Amino acid sequence: MNKHIQELVCSLFKHCRSTLGHSLRVADELDKFSSYIDIKPSAEIYYMGAVHDIGKLKISSSLLNKTGKLTISEKHELNMHAIYGKQILQEKKVFSEEFMNIILYHHENQDGSGYYGLKGQEIPLFSRMLRIIDSYDAMLYGRAYQSPINEEQIKLEIEALKTTIFDAELVCSFLHYIEAKKQRMLVEKLQLSR
Ligand SMILES: [Fe+2]
């Protein structure tokens, strides 16, 4: 599987570097957050993050990098990246149905208002985790059409959307994880300055 992931990541590098940067940060965060909530580590977890937006390979880079307001048809086209992602992975013939569905459902909302209308626990666990981490990264680093916001504001946004968009229990763990990461970085900084 590793060889296929490398090929897909290389294609994303050529197609849209900002999407690749976002995907690799999401992969790293998904990997670390999984360990934080005691999920057994595996390379597959990192791969899920790395290719969660791989469907954007089928979307023009001019649309991906558009800075102005998106039209309804452009939003619809962008939303197609979830199904395009599954199609691209299917062509490789090495990914499990479970893995591909995690990518297909990474924009589902708890209240059923996502792309495919799945609700609550119907949404695969890693898709629910990706939903939070993907949004966190998009808010922290911004998007072509959206300016970044600071971490305190992000926490409030995520908190406000728990139960409607995000899994409330995962939100609680994720906010603790972010706080623990911040504290750890602070301690490391203090140790370095001694
Ligand atoms: Fe996405």
mmCIF file of C-alpha atoms and ligand atoms in Angstrom:
data_model
loop_
_atom_site.group_PDB
_atom_site.id
_atom_site.type_symbol
_atom_site.label_atom_id
_atom_site.label_comp_id
_atom_site.label_asym_id
_atom_site.label_seq_id
_atom_site.Cartn_x
_atom_site.Cartn_y
_atom_site.Cartn_z
ATOM 1 C CA MET A 1 0.000 0.000 0.000
ATOM 2 C CA ASN A 2 2.892 2.331 0.785
ATOM 3 C CA LYS A 3 3.973 2.527 -2.884
ATOM 4 C CA HIS A 4 0.450 3.582 -3.907
ATOM 5 C CA ILE A 5 0.265 6.205 -1.167
ATOM 6 C CA GLN A 6 3.598 7.646 -2.361
ATOM 7 C CA GLU A 7 2.314 7.825 -5.947
ATOM 8 C CA LEU A 8 -0.879 9.579 -4.838
ATOM 9 C CA VAL A 9 1.022 12.053 -2.652
ATOM 10 C CA CYS A 10 3.380 12.833 -5.574
ATOM 11 C CA SER A 11 0.379 13.467 -7.837
ATOM 12 C CA LEU A 12 -1.094 15.818 -5.242
ATOM 13 C CA PHE A 13 2.270 17.639 -4.989
ATOM 14 C CA LYS A 14 2.118 18.312 -8.742
ATOM 15 C CA HIS A 15 -1.589 19.223 -8.745
ATOM 16 C CA CYS A 16 -2.059 21.410 -5.647
ATOM 17 C CA ARG A 17 0.680 21.978 -3.077
ATOM 18 C CA SER A 18 -1.560 23.679 -0.540
ATOM 19 C CA THR A 19 -3.865 20.613 -0.509
ATOM 20 C CA LEU A 20 -0.831 18.381 -0.042
ATOM 21 C CA GLY A 21 0.469 20.542 2.845
ATOM 22 C CA HIS A 22 -2.965 20.410 4.487
ATOM 23 C CA SER A 23 -3.223 16.626 3.946
ATOM 24 C CA LEU A 24 0.169 15.890 5.500
ATOM 25 C CA ARG A 25 -0.585 18.064 8.536
ATOM 26 C CA VAL A 26 -3.952 16.306 8.935
ATOM 27 C CA ALA A 27 -2.182 12.910 8.632
ATOM 28 C CA ASP A 28 0.277 13.850 11.380
ATOM 29 C CA GLU A 29 -2.471 15.161 13.662
ATOM 30 C CA LEU A 30 -4.720 12.128 13.034
ATOM 31 C CA ASP A 31 -1.832 9.826 13.867
ATOM 32 C CA LYS A 32 -1.033 11.655 17.131
ATOM 33 C CA PHE A 33 -4.648 12.166 18.181
ATOM 34 C CA SER A 34 -5.341 8.444 17.616
ATOM 35 C CA SER A 35 -2.519 7.539 19.990
ATOM 36 C CA TYR A 36 -3.826 10.103 22.479
ATOM 37 C CA ILE A 37 -7.197 8.327 22.614
ATOM 38 C CA ASP A 38 -5.495 4.924 22.843
ATOM 39 C CA ILE A 39 -6.105 3.642 19.334
ATOM 40 C CA LYS A 40 -3.424 1.129 18.387
ATOM 41 C CA PRO A 41 -0.893 2.913 16.097
ATOM 42 C CA SER A 42 -0.696 1.812 12.443
ATOM 43 C CA ALA A 43 0.691 3.206 9.200
ATOM 44 C CA GLU A 44 -2.827 3.038 7.792
ATOM 45 C CA ILE A 45 -3.987 5.802 10.145
ATOM 46 C CA TYR A 46 -1.365 8.180 8.723
ATOM 47 C CA TYR A 47 -2.319 7.133 5.180
ATOM 48 C CA MET A 48 -5.993 7.987 5.812
ATOM 49 C CA GLY A 49 -4.999 11.551 6.624
ATOM 50 C CA ALA A 50 -2.535 11.771 3.728
ATOM 51 C CA VAL A 51 -5.152 10.805 1.118
ATOM 52 C CA HIS A 52 -8.369 12.084 2.729
ATOM 53 C CA ASP A 53 -8.615 14.852 0.086
ATOM 54 C CA ILE A 54 -7.113 12.834 -2.782
ATOM 55 C CA GLY A 55 -10.343 13.317 -4.763
ATOM 56 C CA LYS A 56 -9.207 16.900 -5.334
ATOM 57 C CA LEU A 57 -6.906 15.462 -8.022
ATOM 58 C CA LYS A 58 -10.048 15.393 -10.199
ATOM 59 C CA ILE A 59 -10.863 19.042 -9.489
ATOM 60 C CA SER A 60 -9.147 21.786 -11.477
ATOM 61 C CA SER A 61 -6.345 23.620 -9.650
ATOM 62 C CA SER A 62 -7.910 26.931 -10.695
ATOM 63 C CA LEU A 63 -11.010 26.024 -8.641
ATOM 64 C CA LEU A 64 -8.922 24.679 -5.747
ATOM 65 C CA ASN A 65 -6.948 27.933 -5.626
ATOM 66 C CA LYS A 66 -9.840 30.299 -6.269
ATOM 67 C CA THR A 67 -9.723 33.116 -3.705
ATOM 68 C CA GLY A 68 -13.114 34.736 -4.358
ATOM 69 C CA LYS A 69 -16.545 33.560 -3.251
ATOM 70 C CA LEU A 70 -17.494 30.190 -4.744
ATOM 71 C CA THR A 71 -20.647 29.829 -6.842
ATOM 72 C CA ILE A 72 -23.206 27.123 -6.012
ATOM 73 C CA SER A 73 -22.004 24.941 -8.895
ATOM 74 C CA GLU A 74 -18.355 25.396 -7.820
ATOM 75 C CA LYS A 75 -19.282 24.358 -4.254
ATOM 76 C CA HIS A 76 -21.093 21.331 -5.681
ATOM 77 C CA GLU A 77 -18.030 20.433 -7.761
ATOM 78 C CA LEU A 78 -15.759 20.773 -4.700
ATOM 79 C CA ASN A 79 -18.083 18.545 -2.653
ATOM 80 C CA MET A 80 -17.580 15.821 -5.258
ATOM 81 C CA HIS A 81 -14.020 15.306 -3.989
ATOM 82 C CA ALA A 82 -15.227 12.793 -1.395
ATOM 83 C CA ILE A 83 -16.656 10.392 -4.018
ATOM 84 C CA TYR A 84 -13.789 11.147 -6.428
ATOM 85 C CA GLY A 85 -11.432 10.130 -3.601
ATOM 86 C CA LYS A 86 -13.078 6.729 -3.274
ATOM 87 C CA GLN A 87 -13.007 6.274 -7.076
ATOM 88 C CA ILE A 88 -9.274 7.068 -7.257
ATOM 89 C CA LEU A 89 -8.531 4.606 -4.442
ATOM 90 C CA GLN A 90 -10.712 1.922 -6.085
ATOM 91 C CA GLU A 91 -8.626 2.176 -9.261
ATOM 92 C CA LYS A 92 -5.547 1.144 -7.224
ATOM 93 C CA LYS A 93 -7.249 -2.122 -6.201
ATOM 94 C CA VAL A 94 -5.285 -2.387 -2.928
ATOM 95 C CA PHE A 95 -7.399 -0.438 -0.450
ATOM 96 C CA SER A 96 -10.049 -2.106 1.708
ATOM 97 C CA GLU A 97 -13.699 -1.051 1.451
ATOM 98 C CA GLU A 98 -13.422 0.180 5.049
ATOM 99 C CA PHE A 99 -10.443 2.417 4.214
ATOM 100 C CA MET A 100 -12.151 3.841 1.111
ATOM 101 C CA ASN A 101 -15.376 4.542 3.007
ATOM 102 C CA ILE A 102 -13.473 6.517 5.642
ATOM 103 C CA ILE A 103 -12.377 8.837 2.817
ATOM 104 C CA LEU A 104 -15.861 8.866 1.221
ATOM 105 C CA TYR A 105 -17.504 9.897 4.515
ATOM 106 C CA HIS A 106 -15.010 12.456 5.845
ATOM 107 C CA HIS A 107 -17.507 15.318 5.340
ATOM 108 C CA GLU A 108 -20.459 13.715 7.137
ATOM 109 C CA ASN A 109 -22.074 15.646 9.988
ATOM 110 C CA GLN A 110 -23.482 14.298 13.244
ATOM 111 C CA ASP A 111 -26.967 15.656 12.451
ATOM 112 C CA GLY A 112 -27.047 14.092 8.976
ATOM 113 C CA SER A 113 -26.485 17.376 7.099
ATOM 114 C CA GLY A 114 -23.225 16.231 5.451
ATOM 115 C CA TYR A 115 -22.651 15.128 1.839
ATOM 116 C CA TYR A 116 -24.323 11.698 2.121
ATOM 117 C CA GLY A 117 -26.672 12.129 5.069
ATOM 118 C CA LEU A 118 -25.041 9.644 7.448
ATOM 119 C CA LYS A 119 -25.702 10.452 11.123
ATOM 120 C CA GLY A 120 -23.919 9.926 14.462
ATOM 121 C CA GLN A 121 -22.416 6.489 14.880
ATOM 122 C CA GLU A 122 -23.323 5.510 11.289
ATOM 123 C CA ILE A 123 -20.288 7.589 10.314
ATOM 124 C CA PRO A 124 -17.033 5.583 10.577
ATOM 125 C CA LEU A 125 -14.908 6.558 13.604
ATOM 126 C CA PHE A 126 -11.923 7.767 11.551
ATOM 127 C CA SER A 127 -14.227 9.844 9.315
ATOM 128 C CA ARG A 128 -15.565 11.532 12.472
ATOM 129 C CA MET A 129 -11.998 12.174 13.632
ATOM 130 C CA LEU A 130 -11.026 13.518 10.198
ATOM 131 C CA ARG A 131 -14.071 15.824 10.235
ATOM 132 C CA ILE A 132 -12.676 17.577 13.346
ATOM 133 C CA ILE A 133 -8.978 17.597 12.404
ATOM 134 C CA ASP A 134 -9.675 18.694 8.814
ATOM 135 C CA SER A 135 -11.729 21.682 10.063
ATOM 136 C CA TYR A 136 -9.173 22.505 12.776
ATOM 137 C CA ASP A 137 -6.348 22.631 10.220
ATOM 138 C CA ALA A 138 -8.436 24.632 7.713
ATOM 139 C CA MET A 139 -9.227 27.240 10.380
ATOM 140 C CA LEU A 140 -5.664 27.370 11.711
ATOM 141 C CA TYR A 141 -3.952 27.721 8.328
ATOM 142 C CA GLY A 142 -6.817 29.213 6.321
ATOM 143 C CA ARG A 143 -7.887 28.261 2.817
ATOM 144 C CA ALA A 144 -7.631 30.064 -0.520
ATOM 145 C CA TYR A 145 -11.083 31.572 0.165
ATOM 146 C CA GLN A 146 -10.861 31.813 3.967
ATOM 147 C CA SER A 147 -8.403 33.630 6.299
ATOM 148 C CA PRO A 148 -6.865 31.767 9.249
ATOM 149 C CA ILE A 149 -8.153 32.351 12.782
ATOM 150 C CA ASN A 150 -6.363 31.934 16.124
ATOM 151 C CA GLU A 151 -6.439 28.796 18.238
ATOM 152 C CA GLU A 152 -8.679 30.196 20.979
ATOM 153 C CA GLN A 153 -11.332 31.145 18.404
ATOM 154 C CA ILE A 154 -10.975 27.726 16.753
ATOM 155 C CA LYS A 155 -11.644 25.965 20.048
ATOM 156 C CA LEU A 156 -14.815 28.017 20.512
ATOM 157 C CA GLU A 157 -15.933 27.232 16.934
ATOM 158 C CA ILE A 158 -15.348 23.505 17.392
ATOM 159 C CA GLU A 159 -17.083 23.531 20.777
ATOM 160 C CA ALA A 160 -20.082 25.359 19.273
ATOM 161 C CA LEU A 161 -20.429 22.774 16.494
ATOM 162 C CA LYS A 162 -20.273 19.676 18.662
ATOM 163 C CA THR A 163 -23.387 17.505 18.347
ATOM 164 C CA THR A 164 -24.502 19.176 15.081
ATOM 165 C CA ILE A 165 -21.339 18.793 12.983
ATOM 166 C CA PHE A 166 -18.783 17.018 15.153
ATOM 167 C CA ASP A 167 -18.935 14.000 17.473
ATOM 168 C CA ALA A 168 -19.275 15.585 20.949
ATOM 169 C CA GLU A 169 -17.205 12.937 22.740
ATOM 170 C CA LEU A 170 -14.388 13.226 20.193
ATOM 171 C CA VAL A 171 -14.511 17.032 20.425
ATOM 172 C CA CYS A 172 -13.985 16.781 24.188
ATOM 173 C CA SER A 173 -10.935 14.504 23.695
ATOM 174 C CA PHE A 174 -9.587 16.633 20.841
ATOM 175 C CA LEU A 175 -9.750 19.849 22.870
ATOM 176 C CA HIS A 176 -7.872 18.114 25.710
ATOM 177 C CA TYR A 177 -5.354 16.814 23.181
ATOM 178 C CA ILE A 178 -4.766 20.329 21.768
ATOM 179 C CA GLU A 179 -4.298 21.709 25.289
ATOM 180 C CA ALA A 180 -1.876 18.915 26.241
ATOM 181 C CA LYS A 181 0.104 19.534 23.031
ATOM 182 C CA LYS A 182 0.300 23.251 23.806
ATOM 183 C CA GLN A 183 1.530 22.575 27.365
ATOM 184 C CA ARG A 184 4.139 20.107 26.082
ATOM 185 C CA MET A 185 5.434 22.606 23.536
ATOM 186 C CA LEU A 186 5.638 25.271 26.243
ATOM 187 C CA VAL A 187 7.680 22.985 28.512
ATOM 188 C CA GLU A 188 10.013 22.109 25.601
ATOM 189 C CA LYS A 189 10.473 25.807 24.831
ATOM 190 C CA LEU A 190 11.296 26.575 28.480
ATOM 191 C CA GLN A 191 13.804 23.703 28.629
ATOM 192 C CA LEU A 192 15.486 24.940 25.432
ATOM 193 C CA SER A 193 15.781 28.473 26.775
ATOM 194 C CA ARG A 194 17.621 27.325 29.945
HETATM 195 FE FE FE B 1 -12.177 17.076 2.262
#
